[in-house]
Tab-separated table of C-alpha atoms in Angstrom:
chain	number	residue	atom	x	y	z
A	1	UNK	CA	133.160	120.019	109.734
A	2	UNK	CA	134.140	120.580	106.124
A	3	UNK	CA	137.657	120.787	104.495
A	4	UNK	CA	138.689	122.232	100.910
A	5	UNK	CA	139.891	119.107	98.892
A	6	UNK	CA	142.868	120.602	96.649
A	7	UNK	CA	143.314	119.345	93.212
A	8	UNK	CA	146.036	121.592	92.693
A	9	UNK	CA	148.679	118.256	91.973
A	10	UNK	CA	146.450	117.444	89.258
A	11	UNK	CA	145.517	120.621	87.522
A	12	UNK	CA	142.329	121.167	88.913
A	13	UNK	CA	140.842	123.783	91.848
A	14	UNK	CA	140.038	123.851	95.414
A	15	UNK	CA	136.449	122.378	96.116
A	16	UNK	CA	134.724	122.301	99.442
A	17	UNK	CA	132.939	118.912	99.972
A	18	UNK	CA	129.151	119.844	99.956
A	19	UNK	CA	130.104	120.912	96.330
A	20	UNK	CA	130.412	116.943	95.723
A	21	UNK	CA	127.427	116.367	97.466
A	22	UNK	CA	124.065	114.901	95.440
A	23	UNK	CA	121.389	117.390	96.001
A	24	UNK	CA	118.149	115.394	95.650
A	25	UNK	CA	115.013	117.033	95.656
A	26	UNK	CA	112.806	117.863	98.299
A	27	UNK	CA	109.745	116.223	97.752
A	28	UNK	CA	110.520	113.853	95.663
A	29	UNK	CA	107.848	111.181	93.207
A	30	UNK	CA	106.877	108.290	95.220
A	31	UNK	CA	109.779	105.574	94.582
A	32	UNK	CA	108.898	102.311	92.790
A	33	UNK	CA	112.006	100.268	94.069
A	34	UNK	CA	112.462	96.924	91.496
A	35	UNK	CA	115.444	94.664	90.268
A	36	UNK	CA	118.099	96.896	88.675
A	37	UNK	CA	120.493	95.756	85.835
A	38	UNK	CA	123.589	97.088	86.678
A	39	UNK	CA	124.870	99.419	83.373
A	40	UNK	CA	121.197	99.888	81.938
A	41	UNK	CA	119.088	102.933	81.894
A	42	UNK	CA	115.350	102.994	82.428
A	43	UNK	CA	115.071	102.850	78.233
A	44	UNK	CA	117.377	100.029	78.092
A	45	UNK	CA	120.602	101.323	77.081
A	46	UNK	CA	123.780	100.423	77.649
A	47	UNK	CA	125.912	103.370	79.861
A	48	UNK	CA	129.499	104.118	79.642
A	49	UNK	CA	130.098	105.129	83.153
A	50	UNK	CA	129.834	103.175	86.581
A	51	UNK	CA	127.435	105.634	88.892
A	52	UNK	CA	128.700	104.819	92.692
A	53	UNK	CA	127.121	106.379	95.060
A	54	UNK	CA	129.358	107.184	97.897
A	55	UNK	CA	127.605	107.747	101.577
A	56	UNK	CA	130.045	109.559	103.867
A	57	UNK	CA	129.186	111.864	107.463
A	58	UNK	CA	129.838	115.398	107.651
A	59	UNK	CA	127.610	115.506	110.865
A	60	UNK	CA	127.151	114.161	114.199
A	61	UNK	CA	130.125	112.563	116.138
A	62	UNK	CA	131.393	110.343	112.911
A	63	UNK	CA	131.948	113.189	111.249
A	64	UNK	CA	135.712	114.130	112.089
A	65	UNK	CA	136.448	111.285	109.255
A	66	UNK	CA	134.525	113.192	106.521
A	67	UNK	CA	137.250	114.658	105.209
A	68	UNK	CA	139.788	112.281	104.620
A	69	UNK	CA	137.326	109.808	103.802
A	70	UNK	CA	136.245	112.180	100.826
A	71	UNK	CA	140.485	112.866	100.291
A	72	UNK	CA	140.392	108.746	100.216
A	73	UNK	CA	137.810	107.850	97.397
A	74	UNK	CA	138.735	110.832	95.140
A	75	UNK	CA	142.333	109.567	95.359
A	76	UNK	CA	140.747	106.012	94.134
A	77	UNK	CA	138.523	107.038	91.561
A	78	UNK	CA	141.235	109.223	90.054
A	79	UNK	CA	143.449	106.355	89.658
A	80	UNK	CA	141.059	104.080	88.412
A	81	UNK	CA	139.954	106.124	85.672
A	82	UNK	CA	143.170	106.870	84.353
A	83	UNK	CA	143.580	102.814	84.018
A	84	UNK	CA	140.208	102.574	82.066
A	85	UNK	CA	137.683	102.500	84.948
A	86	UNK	CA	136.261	99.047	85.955
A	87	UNK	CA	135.495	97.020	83.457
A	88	UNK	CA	135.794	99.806	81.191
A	89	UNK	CA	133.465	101.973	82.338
A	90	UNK	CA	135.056	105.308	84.082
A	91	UNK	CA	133.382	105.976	87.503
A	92	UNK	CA	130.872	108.791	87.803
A	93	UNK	CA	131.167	109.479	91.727
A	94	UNK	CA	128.247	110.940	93.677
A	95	UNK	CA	128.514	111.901	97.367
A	96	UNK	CA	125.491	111.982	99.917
A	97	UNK	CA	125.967	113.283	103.358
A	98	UNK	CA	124.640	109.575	105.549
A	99	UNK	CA	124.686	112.188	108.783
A	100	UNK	CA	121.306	113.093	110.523
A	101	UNK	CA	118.446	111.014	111.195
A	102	UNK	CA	118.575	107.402	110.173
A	103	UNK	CA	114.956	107.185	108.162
A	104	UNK	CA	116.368	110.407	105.875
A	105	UNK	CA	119.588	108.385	104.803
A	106	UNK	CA	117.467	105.660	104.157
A	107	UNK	CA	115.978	107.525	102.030
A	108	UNK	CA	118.456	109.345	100.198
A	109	UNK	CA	119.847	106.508	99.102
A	110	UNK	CA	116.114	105.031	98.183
A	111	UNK	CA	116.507	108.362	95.446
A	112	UNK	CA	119.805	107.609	94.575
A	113	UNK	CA	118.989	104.619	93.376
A	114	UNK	CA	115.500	105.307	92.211
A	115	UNK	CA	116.088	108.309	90.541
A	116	UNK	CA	120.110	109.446	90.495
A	117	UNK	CA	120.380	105.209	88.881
A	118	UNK	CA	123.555	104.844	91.192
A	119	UNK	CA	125.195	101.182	89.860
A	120	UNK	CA	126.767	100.500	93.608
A	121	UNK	CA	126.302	102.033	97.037
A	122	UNK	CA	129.450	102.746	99.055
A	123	UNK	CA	130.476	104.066	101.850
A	124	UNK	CA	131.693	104.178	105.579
A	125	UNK	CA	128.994	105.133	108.231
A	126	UNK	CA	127.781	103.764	111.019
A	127	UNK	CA	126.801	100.190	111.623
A	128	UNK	CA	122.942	102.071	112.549
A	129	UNK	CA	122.884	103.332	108.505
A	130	UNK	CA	124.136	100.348	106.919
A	131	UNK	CA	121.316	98.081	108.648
A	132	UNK	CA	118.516	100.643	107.245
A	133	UNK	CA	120.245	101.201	103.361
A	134	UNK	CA	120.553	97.567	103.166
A	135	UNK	CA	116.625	97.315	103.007
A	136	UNK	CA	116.788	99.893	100.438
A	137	UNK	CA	119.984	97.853	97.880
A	138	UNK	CA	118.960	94.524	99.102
A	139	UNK	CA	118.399	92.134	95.675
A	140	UNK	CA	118.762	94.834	93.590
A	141	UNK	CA	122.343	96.750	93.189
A	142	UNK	CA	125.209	96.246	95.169
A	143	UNK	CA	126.423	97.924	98.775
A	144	UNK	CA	130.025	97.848	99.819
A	145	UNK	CA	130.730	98.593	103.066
A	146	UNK	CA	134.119	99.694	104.091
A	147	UNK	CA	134.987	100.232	108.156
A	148	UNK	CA	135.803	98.402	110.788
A	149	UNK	CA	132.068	96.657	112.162
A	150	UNK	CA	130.894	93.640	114.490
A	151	UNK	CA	130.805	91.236	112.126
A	152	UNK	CA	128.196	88.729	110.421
A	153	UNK	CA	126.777	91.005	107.553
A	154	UNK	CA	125.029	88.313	105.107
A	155	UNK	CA	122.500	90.334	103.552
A	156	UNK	CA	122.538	89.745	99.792
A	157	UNK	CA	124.819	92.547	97.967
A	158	UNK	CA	126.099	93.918	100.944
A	159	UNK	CA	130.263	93.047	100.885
A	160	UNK	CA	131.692	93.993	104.208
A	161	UNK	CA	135.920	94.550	103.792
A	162	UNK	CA	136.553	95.982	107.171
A	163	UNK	CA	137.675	94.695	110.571
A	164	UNK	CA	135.885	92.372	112.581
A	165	UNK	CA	135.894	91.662	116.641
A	166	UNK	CA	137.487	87.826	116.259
A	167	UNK	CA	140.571	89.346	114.080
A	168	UNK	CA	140.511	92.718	115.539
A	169	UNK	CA	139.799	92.207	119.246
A	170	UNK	CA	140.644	88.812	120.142
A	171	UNK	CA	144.302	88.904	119.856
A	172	UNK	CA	144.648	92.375	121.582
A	173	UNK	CA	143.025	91.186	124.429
A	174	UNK	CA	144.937	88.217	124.535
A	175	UNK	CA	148.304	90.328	124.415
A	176	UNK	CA	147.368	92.717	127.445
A	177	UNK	CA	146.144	89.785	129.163
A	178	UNK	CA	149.813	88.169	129.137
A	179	UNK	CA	151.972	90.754	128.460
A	180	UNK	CA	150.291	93.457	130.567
A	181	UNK	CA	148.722	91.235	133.346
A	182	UNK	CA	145.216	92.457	132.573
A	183	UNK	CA	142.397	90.601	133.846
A	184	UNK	CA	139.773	93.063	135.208
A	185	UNK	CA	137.959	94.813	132.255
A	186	UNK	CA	135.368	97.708	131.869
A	187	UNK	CA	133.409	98.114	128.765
A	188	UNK	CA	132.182	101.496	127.161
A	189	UNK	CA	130.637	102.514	124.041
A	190	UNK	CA	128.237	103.964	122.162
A	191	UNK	CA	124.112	103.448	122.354
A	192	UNK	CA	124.551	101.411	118.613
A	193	UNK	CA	124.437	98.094	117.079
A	194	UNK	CA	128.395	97.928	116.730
A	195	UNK	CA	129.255	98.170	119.993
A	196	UNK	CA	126.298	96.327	121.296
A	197	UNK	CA	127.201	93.288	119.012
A	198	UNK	CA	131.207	93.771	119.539
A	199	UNK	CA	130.617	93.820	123.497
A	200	UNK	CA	128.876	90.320	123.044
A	201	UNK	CA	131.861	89.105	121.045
A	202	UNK	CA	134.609	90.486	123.611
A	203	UNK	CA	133.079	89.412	126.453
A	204	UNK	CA	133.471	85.780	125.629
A	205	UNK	CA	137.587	86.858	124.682
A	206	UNK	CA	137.982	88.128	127.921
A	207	UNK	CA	136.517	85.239	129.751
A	208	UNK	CA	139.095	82.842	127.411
A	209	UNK	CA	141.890	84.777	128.604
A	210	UNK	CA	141.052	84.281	132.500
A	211	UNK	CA	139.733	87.799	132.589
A	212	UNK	CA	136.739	89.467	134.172
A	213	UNK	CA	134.090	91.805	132.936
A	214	UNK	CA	133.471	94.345	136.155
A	215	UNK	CA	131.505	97.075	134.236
A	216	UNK	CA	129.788	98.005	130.866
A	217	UNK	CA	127.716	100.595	129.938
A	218	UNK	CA	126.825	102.572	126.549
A	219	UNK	CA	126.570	106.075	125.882
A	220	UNK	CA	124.404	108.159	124.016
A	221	UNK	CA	125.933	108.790	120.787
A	222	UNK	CA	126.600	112.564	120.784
A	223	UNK	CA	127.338	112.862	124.655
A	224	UNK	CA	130.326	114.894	125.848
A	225	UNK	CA	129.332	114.658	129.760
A	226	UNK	CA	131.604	111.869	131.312
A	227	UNK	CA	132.284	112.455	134.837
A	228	UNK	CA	129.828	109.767	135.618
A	229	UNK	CA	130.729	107.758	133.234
A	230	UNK	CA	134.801	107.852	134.853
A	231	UNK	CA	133.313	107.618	138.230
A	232	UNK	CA	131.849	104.320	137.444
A	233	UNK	CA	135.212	103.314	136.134
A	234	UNK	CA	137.389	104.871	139.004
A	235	UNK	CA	135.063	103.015	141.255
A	236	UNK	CA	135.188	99.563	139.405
A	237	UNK	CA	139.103	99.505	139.688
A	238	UNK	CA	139.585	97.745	135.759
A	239	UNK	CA	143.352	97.110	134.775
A	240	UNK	CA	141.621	98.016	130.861
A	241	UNK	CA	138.644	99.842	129.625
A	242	UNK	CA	137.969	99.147	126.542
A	243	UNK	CA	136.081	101.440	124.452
A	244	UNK	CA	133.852	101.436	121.110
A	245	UNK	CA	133.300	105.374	121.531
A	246	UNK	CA	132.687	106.526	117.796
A	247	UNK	CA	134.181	109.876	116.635
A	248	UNK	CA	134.150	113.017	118.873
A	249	UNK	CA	132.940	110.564	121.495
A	250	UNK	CA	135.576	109.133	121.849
A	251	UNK	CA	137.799	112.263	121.518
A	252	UNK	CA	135.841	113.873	124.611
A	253	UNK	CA	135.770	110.583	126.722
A	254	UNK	CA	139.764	110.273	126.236
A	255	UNK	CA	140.597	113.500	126.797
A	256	UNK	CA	138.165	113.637	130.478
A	257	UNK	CA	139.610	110.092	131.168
A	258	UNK	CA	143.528	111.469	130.582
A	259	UNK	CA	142.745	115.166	132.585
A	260	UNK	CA	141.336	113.434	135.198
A	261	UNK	CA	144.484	111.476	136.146
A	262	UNK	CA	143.287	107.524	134.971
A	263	UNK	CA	145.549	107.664	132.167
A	264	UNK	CA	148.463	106.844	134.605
A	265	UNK	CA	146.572	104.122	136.600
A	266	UNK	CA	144.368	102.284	133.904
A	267	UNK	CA	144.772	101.035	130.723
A	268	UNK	CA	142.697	101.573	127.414
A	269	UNK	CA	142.267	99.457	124.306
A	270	UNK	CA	140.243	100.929	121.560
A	271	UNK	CA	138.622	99.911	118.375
A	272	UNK	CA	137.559	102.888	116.192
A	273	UNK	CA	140.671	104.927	116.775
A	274	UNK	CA	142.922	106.624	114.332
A	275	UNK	CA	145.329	109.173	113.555
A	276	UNK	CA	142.337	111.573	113.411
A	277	UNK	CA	140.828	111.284	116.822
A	278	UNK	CA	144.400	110.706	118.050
A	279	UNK	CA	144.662	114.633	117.413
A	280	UNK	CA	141.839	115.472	118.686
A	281	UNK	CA	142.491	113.814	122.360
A	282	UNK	CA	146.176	115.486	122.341
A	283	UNK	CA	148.945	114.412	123.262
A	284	UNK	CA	148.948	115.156	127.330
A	285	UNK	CA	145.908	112.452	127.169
A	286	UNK	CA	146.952	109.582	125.368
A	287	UNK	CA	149.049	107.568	128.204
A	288	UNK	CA	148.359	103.973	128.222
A	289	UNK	CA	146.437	104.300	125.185
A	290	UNK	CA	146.162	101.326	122.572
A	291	UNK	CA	144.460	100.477	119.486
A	292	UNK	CA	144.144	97.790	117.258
A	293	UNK	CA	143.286	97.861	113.488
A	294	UNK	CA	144.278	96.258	110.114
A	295	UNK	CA	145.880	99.688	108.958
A	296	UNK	CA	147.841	102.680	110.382
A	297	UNK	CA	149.566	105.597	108.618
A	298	UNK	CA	152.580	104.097	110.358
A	299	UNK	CA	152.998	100.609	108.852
A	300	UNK	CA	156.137	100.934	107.230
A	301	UNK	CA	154.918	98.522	104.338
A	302	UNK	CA	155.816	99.410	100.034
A	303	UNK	CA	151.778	99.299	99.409
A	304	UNK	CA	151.164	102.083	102.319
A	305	UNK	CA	154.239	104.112	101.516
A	306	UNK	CA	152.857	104.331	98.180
A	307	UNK	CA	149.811	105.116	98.605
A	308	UNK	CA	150.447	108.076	101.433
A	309	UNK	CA	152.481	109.561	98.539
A	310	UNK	CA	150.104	109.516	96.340
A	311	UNK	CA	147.746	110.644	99.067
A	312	UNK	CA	150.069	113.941	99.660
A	313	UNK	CA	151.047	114.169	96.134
A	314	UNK	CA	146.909	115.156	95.351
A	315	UNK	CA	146.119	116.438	98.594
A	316	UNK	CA	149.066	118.341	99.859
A	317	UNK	CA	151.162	117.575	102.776
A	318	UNK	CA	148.882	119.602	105.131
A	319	UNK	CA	145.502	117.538	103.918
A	320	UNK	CA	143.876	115.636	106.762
A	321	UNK	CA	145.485	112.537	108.398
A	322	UNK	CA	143.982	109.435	106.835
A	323	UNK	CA	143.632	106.661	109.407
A	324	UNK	CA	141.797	103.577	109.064
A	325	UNK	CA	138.516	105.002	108.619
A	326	UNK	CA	139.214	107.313	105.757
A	327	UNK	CA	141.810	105.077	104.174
A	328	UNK	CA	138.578	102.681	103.780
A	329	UNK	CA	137.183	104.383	101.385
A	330	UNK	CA	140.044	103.856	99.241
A	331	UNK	CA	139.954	100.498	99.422
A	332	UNK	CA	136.596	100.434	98.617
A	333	UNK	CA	136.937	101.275	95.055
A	334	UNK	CA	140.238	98.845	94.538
A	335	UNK	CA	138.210	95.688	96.081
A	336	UNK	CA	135.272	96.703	94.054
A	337	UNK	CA	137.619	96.109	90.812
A	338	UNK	CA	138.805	93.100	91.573
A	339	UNK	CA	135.462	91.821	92.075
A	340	UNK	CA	134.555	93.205	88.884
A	341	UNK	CA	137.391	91.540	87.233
A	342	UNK	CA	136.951	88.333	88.845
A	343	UNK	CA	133.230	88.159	88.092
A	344	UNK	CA	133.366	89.344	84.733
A	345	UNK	CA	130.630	91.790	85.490
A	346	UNK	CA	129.426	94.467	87.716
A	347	UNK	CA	125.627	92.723	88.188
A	348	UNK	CA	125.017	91.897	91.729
A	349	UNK	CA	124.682	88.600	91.892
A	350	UNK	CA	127.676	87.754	89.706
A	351	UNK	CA	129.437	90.347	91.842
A	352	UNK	CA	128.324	89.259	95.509
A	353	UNK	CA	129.431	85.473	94.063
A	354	UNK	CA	132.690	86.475	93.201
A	355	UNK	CA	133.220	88.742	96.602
A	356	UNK	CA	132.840	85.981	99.512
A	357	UNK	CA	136.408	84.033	98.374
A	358	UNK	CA	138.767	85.789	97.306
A	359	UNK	CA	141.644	88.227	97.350
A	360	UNK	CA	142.964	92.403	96.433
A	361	UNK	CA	145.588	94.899	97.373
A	362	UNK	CA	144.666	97.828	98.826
A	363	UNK	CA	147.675	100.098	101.183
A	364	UNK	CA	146.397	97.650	103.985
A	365	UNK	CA	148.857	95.330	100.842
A	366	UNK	CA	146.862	91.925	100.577
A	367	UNK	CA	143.267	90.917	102.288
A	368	UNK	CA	141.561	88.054	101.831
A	369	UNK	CA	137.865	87.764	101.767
A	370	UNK	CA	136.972	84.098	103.227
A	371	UNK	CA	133.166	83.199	103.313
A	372	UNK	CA	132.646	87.516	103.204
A	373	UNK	CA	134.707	87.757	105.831
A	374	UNK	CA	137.785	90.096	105.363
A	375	UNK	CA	141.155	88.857	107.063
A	376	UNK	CA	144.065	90.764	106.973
A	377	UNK	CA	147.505	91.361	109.613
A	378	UNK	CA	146.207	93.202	112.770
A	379	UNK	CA	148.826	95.466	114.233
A	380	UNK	CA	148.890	96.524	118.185
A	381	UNK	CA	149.385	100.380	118.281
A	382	UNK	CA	150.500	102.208	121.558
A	383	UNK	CA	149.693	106.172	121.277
A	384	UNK	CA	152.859	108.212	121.474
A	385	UNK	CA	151.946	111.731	121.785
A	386	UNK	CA	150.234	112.595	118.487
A	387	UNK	CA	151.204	109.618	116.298
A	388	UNK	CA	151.156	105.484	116.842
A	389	UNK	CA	154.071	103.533	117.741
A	390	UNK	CA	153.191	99.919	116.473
A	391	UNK	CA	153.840	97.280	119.418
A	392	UNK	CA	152.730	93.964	118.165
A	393	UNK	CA	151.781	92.134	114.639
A	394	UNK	CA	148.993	89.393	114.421
């Protein structure tokens, strides 16, 4: 699924995404992966421009956040380089599509580094692609990586800035165990390492709260066939299910679970939901719906009023919703500059040093990076029809 990304606020011309997109060559010389000097060219000169390589999905069931993930970093890049760039240095953005088979991201990103001499790796993908590109950046440039994930990412260079199960699922769970009088939970999501390591994390919430596990299973990613999948749930009788679907999963699994009348009965809390797979369940399917995350397009906060403004100021008012996922992106870029700045350099070490403690402003407004760990307010959403309605801050 592409979009056209308009430039039109800005001067420019309509672009579809693969246009952005790195094209790398087929067969290419073998690689020769060693320490890379962040700002140096293979003779040894200094560069002008910061090369970030930026690894979004156009494919597969992430793909629905393409688009205004590729809206998202634009916006950031053309706002940093009208300040000067990051230390100075404008950013040179190249795109490469991290959809498809695991082993050919791995190594698209072993020529972007190799060969296209990307400074940093970016992007929001699965959990599945950041374990095998780490291997490939690992010691030698940095990786920042922007959604929501399970947690515990110490690999050296890669700086993790999205939400994790303690801050994301913990208090939500909590909250429908008191205020809703949940205690009998059902677990679904995809075949992954995400929800594989996020299950092992809520399971202990639940059993803090008083509640019981009476089902889990995980899906296939790409399956759209879930009548046995609800007939497991109808039969376990759970006051929640709680799902770690990703993408169009979770679009067909919401919409099935809503026509098929368990929308009324049964509650759902969700992790990787936003405004763009809202849409795509509909509104006749989102009863008893929840979601928590560290950003909506709802918060009614200065720093995300501003920046959906600027959003629809470059994009147009009809661009594609940005939700958590594709807001990510943005963010990104900003908490890559105030590492920068804080370090005094753009070298990995000095970089990944600087990252673990400390503090930027993105539209999420302030997060805090403690130990590498990203902590900002986690809002309760409730779906009402086609948009959020926020229920609860932690």
């Amino acid at each position: 699924m592409l979009s056209a990304v308009d430039f039109g606020a800005h001067g420019g011309h309509t672009l579809p995404p693969h246009l952005l997109f790195r094209r790398l060559s087929a067969t290419p010389p073998p690689l020769a992966l060693g320490p890379i000097d962040a700002g140096f060219d293979k003779r040894g000169g200094a560069r002008n421009k910061l090369r970030v390589g930026n690894f979004l999905t156009f494919s597969g069931s992430p793909g629905i956040w393409g688009p205004a993930s590729t809206n998202s970093v634009l916006l950031a890049v053309s706002e940093l380089n009208r300040q000067g760039g990051i230390l100075g240095r404008e950013i040179e953005l190249s795109m490469y599509d991290s959809g498809g088979p695991i082993e050919e991201v791995a190594e698209r990103a072993a020529q972007a580094v190799a060969f296209d001499e990307v400074d940093v790796i970016m992007g929001s993908h699965i959990s599945a692609v950041r374990v095998a590109l780490r291997k490939v950046t690992r010691n030698r440039i940095p990786y920042v990586y922007t959604p929501v994930y399970e947690g515990g990412e110490r690999t050296p260079g890669v700086m993790a800035i999205g939400e994790t199960p303690y801050g994301q699922s913990r208090p939500a769970i909590d909250w429908l165990s008191q205020v809703k009088k949940a205690s009998r939970w059902y677990l679904i999501g995809s075949d992954y390492v995400w929800p594989w390591q996020s299950h092992r994390a809520v399971k202990r919430y639940i059993s803090k709260s008083g509640g019981l596990v009476v089902g889990e299973e995980f899906v296939p990613v790409g399956e759209d066939n879930h009548e046995a999948h609800l007939a497991r749930i109808r039969a376990a009788k759970p006051d929640v299910v709680l799902i770690s679907l990703i993408g169009t999963d979770s679009i067909t699994f919401n919409r099935a679970f809503g026509e098929c009348g368990l929308a009324a009965t049964t509650l759902r809390l969700a992790g990787a939901m936003d405004e763009t797979v809202l849409l795509g369940i509909g509104a006749d399917n989102t009863e008893n719906l929840f979601c928590a995350s560290g950003y909506f397009n709802c918060v009614g906060s200065r720093a995300n009023d501003d920046f959906l403004s600027r959003y629809r100021t470059m994009f147009g008012c009809n661009a594609p919703p940005v939700g958590s996922i594709g807001q990510s992106n943005y963010e990104g870029l900003l908490f890559l500059q105030a590492a920068a700045e804080r370090a005094g350099s753009l070298a990995l070490r000095p970089l990944a040093t600087a990252s673990r403690n400390m503090v930027y402003s993105g539209a999420r407004g302030a997060v805090s990076l403690r130990d590498g760990c990203a902590q900002m307010p986690i809002y309760l959403a409730e779906a009402d029809g086609l948009d959020f309605r926020l229920v609860k801050t932690f």
